[in-house]
Amino acid sequence: MHIKILGSAAGGGFPQWNCNCRNCESLRAGTFAGKSRTQTEVAISSDDCAWFLLNASPDLRLQIEATPALHPRNAGRDSPISSVLLTSGDIDQVAGLLSLRELQPFRIYCTPSIRRILQEDNSMFAMLNRVPDQVSWIDISCDGRFSLHGERGVGVDCDVFSLGDRFPAYVSHERIASLKPEEALLGAILTSSSGKRLAYMPAVPDIDDSLLRRLDEADLLLFDGTFWSDDELIRVQGGGSTAREMGHVPISGAEGSLRKLAGLRGPRKVLVHVNNTNPVLDESGPEYAEVRAAGWEVAEDGWSFDL
Ligand SMILES: [Zn+2]
């Protein structure tokens, strides 16, 4: 299985348009010891023929253009992108679907709750279904196995499970009352034809024993690296929400991901969905050194892996 990281930042990207935090300011000034990043996006393929997108970031058009494997191959209208798996309804995970509206057939796999939010409450997504043979929406259970399939090429086996019950802030209270909380946020384990496993979870609110068991069996882990500390945004903005209130377990601290996942034996561990305020982006800083010493890598746009 080929895995390409098209984007590795959290919502807003790095630098973020309205942010002048230490990271964003010094990146713009050319004095930052680290790299810019687009919003998190991953593409996978078993055969280099059909490609599957894990979510659809707002930067998707540029990310596709930066990745020759995702360019059209046949004359006229064509794309090797067969399917999109949505793990949540967050704007930075679904807005890119609107960049795929040019009458190209593909499939979207998501829970019924996420499909209803997008299709029934957000009329712009009807542009994906202007003609009969355009996008197919496929409901998936929030706890089960299915195969990501395209019209062409080989599929990828996918196990999903619920990671949380928080729907995006743009979803109304009335709508949330009609949805299943366990369908709000998924983790995904994607298995290659050789039996190797990719665990993909760019948003993790909490780490429990059942999650630890799943992650221990993975060969590559792409994990929520949004915030270094729980109060990171509050310190930068002077107010707002903690990392945990936003549904992201922080990297540092006694209950942070670095310590909680320190005992994993199986996977290569990579942080994705890194917020522009996160000090791990600074490769000259102590936080970056601490993460690397603990066996983690900080994903960069353009990285690829084979499983
Ligand atoms: Zn910033």
PDB file of C-alpha atoms and ligand atoms in Angstrom:
ATOM      1  CA  MET A   1       0.000   0.000   0.000  1.00  0.00           C
ATOM      2  CA  HIS A   2       1.328   3.401  -0.987  1.00  0.00           C
ATOM      3  CA  ILE A   3       0.627   6.240   1.427  1.00  0.00           C
ATOM      4  CA  LYS A   4       1.169   9.877   0.541  1.00  0.00           C
ATOM      5  CA  ILE A   5       0.899  12.736   3.010  1.00  0.00           C
ATOM      6  CA  LEU A   6      -0.417  15.588   0.893  1.00  0.00           C
ATOM      7  CA  GLY A   7      -0.892  17.911   3.864  1.00  0.00           C
ATOM      8  CA  SER A   8       0.068  17.727   7.525  1.00  0.00           C
ATOM      9  CA  ALA A   9      -1.220  20.884   9.286  1.00  0.00           C
ATOM     10  CA  ALA A  10      -4.390  21.328  11.316  1.00  0.00           C
ATOM     11  CA  GLY A  11      -7.245  23.543  10.145  1.00  0.00           C
ATOM     12  CA  GLY A  12      -5.918  26.913   8.991  1.00  0.00           C
ATOM     13  CA  GLY A  13      -2.631  25.470   7.711  1.00  0.00           C
ATOM     14  CA  PHE A  14       0.818  26.818   8.566  1.00  0.00           C
ATOM     15  CA  PRO A  15       1.138  29.742   8.477  1.00  0.00           C
ATOM     16  CA  GLN A  16      -2.504  30.575   9.156  1.00  0.00           C
ATOM     17  CA  TRP A  17      -3.829  33.649   7.327  1.00  0.00           C
ATOM     18  CA  ASN A  18      -4.737  35.672  10.436  1.00  0.00           C
ATOM     19  CA  CYS A  19      -2.118  34.367  12.855  1.00  0.00           C
ATOM     20  CA  ASN A  20       0.972  36.199  14.018  1.00  0.00           C
ATOM     21  CA  CYS A  21       2.054  33.721  16.685  1.00  0.00           C
ATOM     22  CA  ARG A  22       5.768  33.115  17.137  1.00  0.00           C
ATOM     23  CA  ASN A  23       5.707  30.240  14.620  1.00  0.00           C
ATOM     24  CA  CYS A  24       3.699  32.021  11.908  1.00  0.00           C
ATOM     25  CA  GLU A  25       5.537  35.321  12.296  1.00  0.00           C
ATOM     26  CA  SER A  26       9.011  33.814  12.078  1.00  0.00           C
ATOM     27  CA  LEU A  27       8.026  31.524   9.171  1.00  0.00           C
ATOM     28  CA  ARG A  28       6.893  34.590   7.214  1.00  0.00           C
ATOM     29  CA  ALA A  29      10.081  36.403   8.188  1.00  0.00           C
ATOM     30  CA  GLY A  30      12.193  33.534   6.853  1.00  0.00           C
ATOM     31  CA  THR A  31      13.819  32.905  10.228  1.00  0.00           C
ATOM     32  CA  PHE A  32      11.874  29.779  11.256  1.00  0.00           C
ATOM     33  CA  ALA A  33      13.649  26.418  11.602  1.00  0.00           C
ATOM     34  CA  GLY A  34      10.783  24.458  10.103  1.00  0.00           C
ATOM     35  CA  LYS A  35       8.510  24.133   7.106  1.00  0.00           C
ATOM     36  CA  SER A  36       5.169  25.492   5.958  1.00  0.00           C
ATOM     37  CA  ARG A  37       2.347  22.963   5.709  1.00  0.00           C
ATOM     38  CA  THR A  38      -1.031  22.634   4.030  1.00  0.00           C
ATOM     39  CA  GLN A  39      -4.058  21.242   5.842  1.00  0.00           C
ATOM     40  CA  THR A  40      -3.970  17.521   6.617  1.00  0.00           C
ATOM     41  CA  GLU A  41      -4.720  15.214   3.701  1.00  0.00           C
ATOM     42  CA  VAL A  42      -3.607  11.633   3.014  1.00  0.00           C
ATOM     43  CA  ALA A  43      -3.941   9.536  -0.165  1.00  0.00           C
ATOM     44  CA  ILE A  44      -3.501   5.746  -0.299  1.00  0.00           C
ATOM     45  CA  SER A  45      -3.411   3.142  -3.072  1.00  0.00           C
ATOM     46  CA  SER A  46      -2.860  -0.593  -3.360  1.00  0.00           C
ATOM     47  CA  ASP A  47      -1.922  -0.590  -7.013  1.00  0.00           C
ATOM     48  CA  ASP A  48      -1.064   2.993  -8.092  1.00  0.00           C
ATOM     49  CA  CYS A  49      -4.168   2.791 -10.273  1.00  0.00           C
ATOM     50  CA  ALA A  50      -7.029   3.676  -7.927  1.00  0.00           C
ATOM     51  CA  TRP A  51      -6.303   6.226  -5.191  1.00  0.00           C
ATOM     52  CA  PHE A  52      -8.353   6.770  -2.051  1.00  0.00           C
ATOM     53  CA  LEU A  53      -8.390  10.051  -0.140  1.00  0.00           C
ATOM     54  CA  LEU A  54      -8.622  10.086   3.640  1.00  0.00           C
ATOM     55  CA  ASN A  55     -10.859  13.144   4.124  1.00  0.00           C
ATOM     56  CA  ALA A  56     -10.922  16.166   1.821  1.00  0.00           C
ATOM     57  CA  SER A  57      -9.004  19.232   2.989  1.00  0.00           C
ATOM     58  CA  PRO A  58      -9.681  22.819   1.890  1.00  0.00           C
ATOM     59  CA  ASP A  59      -6.240  22.713   0.192  1.00  0.00           C
ATOM     60  CA  LEU A  60      -7.129  19.683  -1.913  1.00  0.00           C
ATOM     61  CA  ARG A  61      -6.866  21.274  -5.360  1.00  0.00           C
ATOM     62  CA  LEU A  62      -3.270  22.409  -4.772  1.00  0.00           C
ATOM     63  CA  GLN A  63      -2.421  19.111  -3.069  1.00  0.00           C
ATOM     64  CA  ILE A  64      -3.619  17.127  -6.096  1.00  0.00           C
ATOM     65  CA  GLU A  65      -1.626  19.337  -8.463  1.00  0.00           C
ATOM     66  CA  ALA A  66       1.497  18.817  -6.302  1.00  0.00           C
ATOM     67  CA  THR A  67       1.105  15.012  -6.563  1.00  0.00           C
ATOM     68  CA  PRO A  68       1.620  13.578 -10.097  1.00  0.00           C
ATOM     69  CA  ALA A  69       0.101  10.195  -9.097  1.00  0.00           C
ATOM     70  CA  LEU A  70      -3.225  11.982  -8.664  1.00  0.00           C
ATOM     71  CA  HIS A  71      -3.246  13.724 -12.046  1.00  0.00           C
ATOM     72  CA  PRO A  72      -5.579  12.651 -14.900  1.00  0.00           C
ATOM     73  CA  ARG A  73      -4.159   9.842 -17.053  1.00  0.00           C
ATOM     74  CA  ASN A  74      -6.581   9.535 -19.948  1.00  0.00           C
ATOM     75  CA  ALA A  75      -7.771  12.039 -22.501  1.00  0.00           C
ATOM     76  CA  GLY A  76     -10.576  14.382 -21.559  1.00  0.00           C
ATOM     77  CA  ARG A  77     -12.023  14.280 -18.051  1.00  0.00           C
ATOM     78  CA  ASP A  78     -10.312  11.678 -15.861  1.00  0.00           C
ATOM     79  CA  SER A  79      -9.017  11.137 -12.338  1.00  0.00           C
ATOM     80  CA  PRO A  80      -7.358   8.230 -10.516  1.00  0.00           C
ATOM     81  CA  ILE A  81      -9.178   9.351  -7.338  1.00  0.00           C
ATOM     82  CA  SER A  82     -11.764   6.626  -6.762  1.00  0.00           C
ATOM     83  CA  SER A  83     -13.065   7.290  -3.273  1.00  0.00           C
ATOM     84  CA  VAL A  84     -12.975   9.565  -0.252  1.00  0.00           C
ATOM     85  CA  LEU A  85     -13.306   8.287   3.310  1.00  0.00           C
ATOM     86  CA  LEU A  86     -14.613  10.905   5.752  1.00  0.00           C
ATOM     87  CA  THR A  87     -13.658  10.407   9.410  1.00  0.00           C
ATOM     88  CA  SER A  88     -15.601  13.460  10.608  1.00  0.00           C
ATOM     89  CA  GLY A  89     -17.648  16.395   9.343  1.00  0.00           C
ATOM     90  CA  ASP A  90     -15.079  19.010  10.363  1.00  0.00           C
ATOM     91  CA  ILE A  91     -14.669  21.793   7.808  1.00  0.00           C
ATOM     92  CA  ASP A  92     -10.964  21.051   7.374  1.00  0.00           C
ATOM     93  CA  GLN A  93     -11.879  17.418   6.558  1.00  0.00           C
ATOM     94  CA  VAL A  94     -14.808  17.944   4.165  1.00  0.00           C
ATOM     95  CA  ALA A  95     -14.516  21.366   2.471  1.00  0.00           C
ATOM     96  CA  GLY A  96     -12.251  19.874  -0.226  1.00  0.00           C
ATOM     97  CA  LEU A  97     -15.210  17.883  -1.552  1.00  0.00           C
ATOM     98  CA  LEU A  98     -16.416  21.150  -3.078  1.00  0.00           C
ATOM     99  CA  SER A  99     -13.203  21.202  -5.139  1.00  0.00           C
ATOM    100  CA  LEU A 100     -14.206  17.832  -6.633  1.00  0.00           C
ATOM    101  CA  ARG A 101     -17.534  19.021  -8.053  1.00  0.00           C
ATOM    102  CA  GLU A 102     -16.667  18.991 -11.772  1.00  0.00           C
ATOM    103  CA  LEU A 103     -18.959  16.070 -12.675  1.00  0.00           C
ATOM    104  CA  GLN A 104     -16.351  13.382 -11.925  1.00  0.00           C
ATOM    105  CA  PRO A 105     -17.725  10.055 -10.630  1.00  0.00           C
ATOM    106  CA  PHE A 106     -16.268   8.899  -7.288  1.00  0.00           C
ATOM    107  CA  ARG A 107     -17.491   7.481  -3.996  1.00  0.00           C
ATOM    108  CA  ILE A 108     -17.749   9.040  -0.552  1.00  0.00           C
ATOM    109  CA  TYR A 109     -17.716   6.666   2.433  1.00  0.00           C
ATOM    110  CA  CYS A 110     -19.015   8.162   5.683  1.00  0.00           C
ATOM    111  CA  THR A 111     -21.403   7.485   8.557  1.00  0.00           C
ATOM    112  CA  PRO A 112     -25.101   8.238   7.958  1.00  0.00           C
ATOM    113  CA  SER A 113     -24.886  11.127  10.460  1.00  0.00           C
ATOM    114  CA  ILE A 114     -22.068  12.857   8.562  1.00  0.00           C
ATOM    115  CA  ARG A 115     -23.863  12.273   5.231  1.00  0.00           C
ATOM    116  CA  ARG A 116     -27.051  13.848   6.581  1.00  0.00           C
ATOM    117  CA  ILE A 117     -25.189  16.924   7.875  1.00  0.00           C
ATOM    118  CA  LEU A 118     -23.540  17.486   4.496  1.00  0.00           C
ATOM    119  CA  GLN A 119     -26.403  16.544   2.184  1.00  0.00           C
ATOM    120  CA  GLU A 120     -29.436  17.756   4.126  1.00  0.00           C
ATOM    121  CA  ASP A 121     -28.112  20.865   5.898  1.00  0.00           C
ATOM    122  CA  ASN A 122     -25.467  22.186   3.501  1.00  0.00           C
ATOM    123  CA  SER A 123     -27.023  22.628   0.066  1.00  0.00           C
ATOM    124  CA  MET A 124     -23.679  23.428  -1.622  1.00  0.00           C
ATOM    125  CA  PHE A 125     -22.810  19.729  -1.472  1.00  0.00           C
ATOM    126  CA  ALA A 126     -25.698  19.067  -3.891  1.00  0.00           C
ATOM    127  CA  MET A 127     -23.193  20.177  -6.564  1.00  0.00           C
ATOM    128  CA  LEU A 128     -21.662  16.704  -6.144  1.00  0.00           C
ATOM    129  CA  ASN A 129     -24.927  15.191  -7.387  1.00  0.00           C
ATOM    130  CA  ARG A 130     -26.005  17.366 -10.316  1.00  0.00           C
ATOM    131  CA  VAL A 131     -26.100  14.393 -12.713  1.00  0.00           C
ATOM    132  CA  PRO A 132     -27.099  10.759 -12.030  1.00  0.00           C
ATOM    133  CA  ASP A 133     -23.658   9.169 -12.434  1.00  0.00           C
ATOM    134  CA  GLN A 134     -21.688  11.656 -10.354  1.00  0.00           C
ATOM    135  CA  VAL A 135     -20.858  10.988  -6.678  1.00  0.00           C
ATOM    136  CA  SER A 136     -22.069   7.866  -4.817  1.00  0.00           C
ATOM    137  CA  TRP A 137     -22.518   8.293  -1.066  1.00  0.00           C
ATOM    138  CA  ILE A 138     -21.953   5.038   0.807  1.00  0.00           C
ATOM    139  CA  ASP A 139     -23.106   4.745   4.407  1.00  0.00           C
ATOM    140  CA  ILE A 140     -20.678   2.935   6.694  1.00  0.00           C
ATOM    141  CA  SER A 141     -21.204   1.621  10.210  1.00  0.00           C
ATOM    142  CA  CYS A 142     -19.181   3.367  12.921  1.00  0.00           C
ATOM    143  CA  ASP A 143     -17.888  -0.028  14.033  1.00  0.00           C
ATOM    144  CA  GLY A 144     -17.126  -2.421  11.241  1.00  0.00           C
ATOM    145  CA  ARG A 145     -15.099  -3.477   8.219  1.00  0.00           C
ATOM    146  CA  PHE A 146     -15.629  -2.652   4.578  1.00  0.00           C
ATOM    147  CA  SER A 147     -13.578  -2.326   1.430  1.00  0.00           C
ATOM    148  CA  LEU A 148     -12.786   1.058  -0.087  1.00  0.00           C
ATOM    149  CA  HIS A 149     -13.534   0.475  -3.750  1.00  0.00           C
ATOM    150  CA  GLY A 150     -13.248   2.337  -6.998  1.00  0.00           C
ATOM    151  CA  GLU A 151     -14.531   1.662 -10.457  1.00  0.00           C
ATOM    152  CA  ARG A 152     -11.021   0.626 -11.403  1.00  0.00           C
ATOM    153  CA  GLY A 153      -8.195  -1.009  -9.525  1.00  0.00           C
ATOM    154  CA  VAL A 154      -7.844  -2.833  -6.257  1.00  0.00           C
ATOM    155  CA  GLY A 155      -9.673  -1.911  -3.063  1.00  0.00           C
ATOM    156  CA  VAL A 156      -8.289  -1.402   0.444  1.00  0.00           C
ATOM    157  CA  ASP A 157      -9.743  -3.130   3.514  1.00  0.00           C
ATOM    158  CA  CYS A 158     -10.777  -0.629   6.140  1.00  0.00           C
ATOM    159  CA  ASP A 159     -11.816  -1.070   9.781  1.00  0.00           C
ATOM    160  CA  VAL A 160     -13.431   1.927  11.444  1.00  0.00           C
ATOM    161  CA  PHE A 161     -14.460   2.599  15.009  1.00  0.00           C
ATOM    162  CA  SER A 162     -15.919   5.507  16.957  1.00  0.00           C
ATOM    163  CA  LEU A 163     -13.436   7.896  18.586  1.00  0.00           C
ATOM    164  CA  GLY A 164     -15.824  10.509  19.951  1.00  0.00           C
ATOM    165  CA  ASP A 165     -19.315  11.989  20.076  1.00  0.00           C
ATOM    166  CA  ARG A 166     -18.636  15.643  19.250  1.00  0.00           C
ATOM    167  CA  PHE A 167     -20.112  16.984  15.996  1.00  0.00           C
ATOM    168  CA  PRO A 168     -18.621  20.120  14.392  1.00  0.00           C
ATOM    169  CA  ALA A 169     -19.613  23.514  15.833  1.00  0.00           C
ATOM    170  CA  TYR A 170     -21.528  24.425  12.644  1.00  0.00           C
ATOM    171  CA  VAL A 171     -24.079  21.616  13.227  1.00  0.00           C
ATOM    172  CA  SER A 172     -27.262  22.901  14.903  1.00  0.00           C
ATOM    173  CA  HIS A 173     -28.503  21.552  18.237  1.00  0.00           C
ATOM    174  CA  GLU A 174     -31.705  20.455  16.506  1.00  0.00           C
ATOM    175  CA  ARG A 175     -29.745  18.441  13.959  1.00  0.00           C
ATOM    176  CA  ILE A 176     -27.457  16.911  16.597  1.00  0.00           C
ATOM    177  CA  ALA A 177     -30.563  15.663  18.458  1.00  0.00           C
ATOM    178  CA  SER A 178     -31.451  13.575  15.393  1.00  0.00           C
ATOM    179  CA  LEU A 179     -27.965  12.090  14.913  1.00  0.00           C
ATOM    180  CA  LYS A 180     -26.115   9.187  16.506  1.00  0.00           C
ATOM    181  CA  PRO A 181     -23.289  10.531  18.715  1.00  0.00           C
ATOM    182  CA  GLU A 182     -21.063   7.530  18.007  1.00  0.00           C
ATOM    183  CA  GLU A 183     -21.100   8.484  14.307  1.00  0.00           C
ATOM    184  CA  ALA A 184     -19.428  11.863  14.868  1.00  0.00           C
ATOM    185  CA  LEU A 185     -15.754  10.894  14.705  1.00  0.00           C
ATOM    186  CA  LEU A 186     -14.031   7.765  13.398  1.00  0.00           C
ATOM    187  CA  GLY A 187     -10.608   6.211  13.630  1.00  0.00           C
ATOM    188  CA  ALA A 188      -9.571   4.042  10.687  1.00  0.00           C
ATOM    189  CA  ILE A 189      -7.253   1.054  10.291  1.00  0.00           C
ATOM    190  CA  LEU A 190      -6.402   0.379   6.638  1.00  0.00           C
ATOM    191  CA  THR A 191      -4.862  -2.989   5.773  1.00  0.00           C
ATOM    192  CA  SER A 192      -2.521  -3.535   2.828  1.00  0.00           C
ATOM    193  CA  SER A 193      -2.559  -6.657   0.647  1.00  0.00           C
ATOM    194  CA  SER A 194       0.517  -7.841   2.576  1.00  0.00           C
ATOM    195  CA  GLY A 195      -1.401  -7.552   5.856  1.00  0.00           C
ATOM    196  CA  LYS A 196       0.344  -4.390   7.091  1.00  0.00           C
ATOM    197  CA  ARG A 197      -1.801  -1.838   8.874  1.00  0.00           C
ATOM    198  CA  LEU A 198      -2.032   1.944   8.683  1.00  0.00           C
ATOM    199  CA  ALA A 199      -3.811   3.543  11.649  1.00  0.00           C
ATOM    200  CA  TYR A 200      -5.199   6.950  10.670  1.00  0.00           C
ATOM    201  CA  MET A 201      -6.600   9.290  13.289  1.00  0.00           C
ATOM    202  CA  PRO A 202      -5.981  13.042  12.872  1.00  0.00           C
ATOM    203  CA  ALA A 203      -8.385  13.846  15.730  1.00  0.00           C
ATOM    204  CA  VAL A 204      -8.313  11.873  18.985  1.00  0.00           C
ATOM    205  CA  PRO A 205     -10.190  13.254  22.013  1.00  0.00           C
ATOM    206  CA  ASP A 206      -9.077  10.556  24.431  1.00  0.00           C
ATOM    207  CA  ILE A 207      -6.747   7.542  24.637  1.00  0.00           C
ATOM    208  CA  ASP A 208      -8.234   4.461  26.308  1.00  0.00           C
ATOM    209  CA  ASP A 209      -7.123   0.839  26.593  1.00  0.00           C
ATOM    210  CA  SER A 210      -9.117  -0.380  23.594  1.00  0.00           C
ATOM    211  CA  LEU A 211      -7.507   2.291  21.407  1.00  0.00           C
ATOM    212  CA  LEU A 212      -4.060   1.339  22.727  1.00  0.00           C
ATOM    213  CA  ARG A 213      -4.673  -2.291  21.743  1.00  0.00           C
ATOM    214  CA  ARG A 214      -5.669  -1.290  18.203  1.00  0.00           C
ATOM    215  CA  LEU A 215      -2.676   1.015  17.804  1.00  0.00           C
ATOM    216  CA  ASP A 216      -0.235  -1.594  19.075  1.00  0.00           C
ATOM    217  CA  GLU A 217      -1.166  -3.819  16.122  1.00  0.00           C
ATOM    218  CA  ALA A 218      -0.504  -1.106  13.531  1.00  0.00           C
ATOM    219  CA  ASP A 219       2.661  -0.810  11.444  1.00  0.00           C
ATOM    220  CA  LEU A 220       2.304   2.913  10.753  1.00  0.00           C
ATOM    221  CA  LEU A 221       0.443   5.358  12.971  1.00  0.00           C
ATOM    222  CA  LEU A 222      -0.598   8.794  11.705  1.00  0.00           C
ATOM    223  CA  PHE A 223      -1.838  10.397  14.921  1.00  0.00           C
ATOM    224  CA  ASP A 224      -3.363  13.631  16.190  1.00  0.00           C
ATOM    225  CA  GLY A 225      -0.502  16.105  16.702  1.00  0.00           C
ATOM    226  CA  THR A 226      -2.701  19.202  16.841  1.00  0.00           C
ATOM    227  CA  PHE A 227      -1.554  20.744  20.119  1.00  0.00           C
ATOM    228  CA  TRP A 228       1.515  20.440  22.291  1.00  0.00           C
ATOM    229  CA  SER A 229      -0.266  21.577  25.479  1.00  0.00           C
ATOM    230  CA  ASP A 230      -3.860  21.708  26.636  1.00  0.00           C
ATOM    231  CA  ASP A 231      -3.879  25.530  27.051  1.00  0.00           C
ATOM    232  CA  GLU A 232      -1.893  26.299  23.878  1.00  0.00           C
ATOM    233  CA  LEU A 233      -4.582  28.303  22.060  1.00  0.00           C
ATOM    234  CA  ILE A 234      -5.624  30.144  25.207  1.00  0.00           C
ATOM    235  CA  ARG A 235      -2.073  31.376  25.697  1.00  0.00           C
ATOM    236  CA  VAL A 236      -1.761  32.495  22.069  1.00  0.00           C
ATOM    237  CA  GLN A 237      -5.222  34.048  21.749  1.00  0.00           C
ATOM    238  CA  GLY A 238      -5.735  35.219  25.318  1.00  0.00           C
ATOM    239  CA  GLY A 239      -8.885  33.095  25.604  1.00  0.00           C
ATOM    240  CA  GLY A 240     -10.885  30.335  24.001  1.00  0.00           C
ATOM    241  CA  SER A 241     -10.955  26.568  24.336  1.00  0.00           C
ATOM    242  CA  THR A 242      -8.501  24.000  25.616  1.00  0.00           C
ATOM    243  CA  ALA A 243      -7.161  21.280  23.330  1.00  0.00           C
ATOM    244  CA  ARG A 244      -9.314  18.683  25.081  1.00  0.00           C
ATOM    245  CA  GLU A 245     -12.413  20.882  24.769  1.00  0.00           C
ATOM    246  CA  MET A 246     -11.722  20.968  21.026  1.00  0.00           C
ATOM    247  CA  GLY A 247     -11.455  17.181  20.865  1.00  0.00           C
ATOM    248  CA  HIS A 248      -7.673  16.821  20.719  1.00  0.00           C
ATOM    249  CA  VAL A 249      -5.536  15.070  23.305  1.00  0.00           C
ATOM    250  CA  PRO A 250      -2.388  17.231  23.715  1.00  0.00           C
ATOM    251  CA  ILE A 251       1.071  15.782  23.020  1.00  0.00           C
ATOM    252  CA  SER A 252       2.699  16.799  26.319  1.00  0.00           C
ATOM    253  CA  GLY A 253       1.751  16.231  29.948  1.00  0.00           C
ATOM    254  CA  ALA A 254       1.056  13.244  32.166  1.00  0.00           C
ATOM    255  CA  GLU A 255      -2.076  12.335  30.159  1.00  0.00           C
ATOM    256  CA  GLY A 256      -0.676  13.459  26.811  1.00  0.00           C
ATOM    257  CA  SER A 257      -0.113  11.247  23.786  1.00  0.00           C
ATOM    258  CA  LEU A 258       3.664  11.116  24.152  1.00  0.00           C
ATOM    259  CA  ARG A 259       3.416   9.323  27.509  1.00  0.00           C
ATOM    260  CA  LYS A 260       0.210   7.403  26.872  1.00  0.00           C
ATOM    261  CA  LEU A 261       1.551   5.911  23.626  1.00  0.00           C
ATOM    262  CA  ALA A 262       5.122   5.377  24.862  1.00  0.00           C
ATOM    263  CA  GLY A 263       4.542   1.641  25.277  1.00  0.00           C
ATOM    264  CA  LEU A 264       3.410   0.932  21.707  1.00  0.00           C
ATOM    265  CA  ARG A 265       5.602  -1.816  20.269  1.00  0.00           C
ATOM    266  CA  GLY A 266       4.343  -2.069  16.705  1.00  0.00           C
ATOM    267  CA  PRO A 267       4.024   1.119  14.745  1.00  0.00           C
ATOM    268  CA  ARG A 268       6.244   3.785  13.289  1.00  0.00           C
ATOM    269  CA  LYS A 269       4.744   6.863  14.962  1.00  0.00           C
ATOM    270  CA  VAL A 270       4.060  10.064  13.021  1.00  0.00           C
ATOM    271  CA  LEU A 271       2.248  13.222  14.141  1.00  0.00           C
ATOM    272  CA  VAL A 272      -0.170  14.766  11.631  1.00  0.00           C
ATOM    273  CA  HIS A 273      -2.764  17.572  11.819  1.00  0.00           C
ATOM    274  CA  VAL A 274      -0.227  19.844  13.567  1.00  0.00           C
ATOM    275  CA  ASN A 275      -1.602  23.272  14.495  1.00  0.00           C
ATOM    276  CA  ASN A 276       0.359  26.380  13.487  1.00  0.00           C
ATOM    277  CA  THR A 277       0.792  27.297  17.161  1.00  0.00           C
ATOM    278  CA  ASN A 278       2.417  23.965  18.051  1.00  0.00           C
ATOM    279  CA  PRO A 279       6.080  24.357  19.136  1.00  0.00           C
ATOM    280  CA  VAL A 280       6.992  20.937  17.640  1.00  0.00           C
ATOM    281  CA  LEU A 281       7.006  22.683  14.246  1.00  0.00           C
ATOM    282  CA  ASP A 282      10.216  24.462  15.334  1.00  0.00           C
ATOM    283  CA  GLU A 283      12.980  21.958  14.593  1.00  0.00           C
ATOM    284  CA  SER A 284      15.459  23.945  16.706  1.00  0.00           C
ATOM    285  CA  GLY A 285      13.272  23.817  19.817  1.00  0.00           C
ATOM    286  CA  PRO A 286      13.176  21.521  22.871  1.00  0.00           C
ATOM    287  CA  GLU A 287       9.675  20.220  22.079  1.00  0.00           C
ATOM    288  CA  TYR A 288      10.791  18.926  18.679  1.00  0.00           C
ATOM    289  CA  ALA A 289      13.822  17.295  20.301  1.00  0.00           C
ATOM    290  CA  GLU A 290      11.590  15.681  22.942  1.00  0.00           C
ATOM    291  CA  VAL A 291       9.208  14.253  20.335  1.00  0.00           C
ATOM    292  CA  ARG A 292      12.070  12.863  18.250  1.00  0.00           C
ATOM    293  CA  ALA A 293      13.758  11.370  21.325  1.00  0.00           C
ATOM    294  CA  ALA A 294      10.482   9.604  22.129  1.00  0.00           C
ATOM    295  CA  GLY A 295      10.538   7.933  18.705  1.00  0.00           C
ATOM    296  CA  TRP A 296       7.990  10.156  16.960  1.00  0.00           C
ATOM    297  CA  GLU A 297       8.295  11.972  13.649  1.00  0.00           C
ATOM    298  CA  VAL A 298       6.490  15.189  12.680  1.00  0.00           C
ATOM    299  CA  ALA A 299       4.877  14.714   9.269  1.00  0.00           C
ATOM    300  CA  GLU A 300       5.716  17.044   6.409  1.00  0.00           C
ATOM    301  CA  ASP A 301       3.789  17.644   3.191  1.00  0.00           C
ATOM    302  CA  GLY A 302       5.063  15.344   0.466  1.00  0.00           C
ATOM    303  CA  TRP A 303       6.180  12.475   2.676  1.00  0.00           C
ATOM    304  CA  SER A 304       5.289   8.984   1.481  1.00  0.00           C
ATOM    305  CA  PHE A 305       5.365   5.491   2.962  1.00  0.00           C
ATOM    306  CA  ASP A 306       4.978   1.952   1.638  1.00  0.00           C
ATOM    307  CA  LEU A 307       3.350  -0.812   3.676  1.00  0.00           C
TER     308      LEU A 307
HETATM  309 ZN    ZN B   1       0.250  30.921  14.151  1.00  0.00          ZN
END
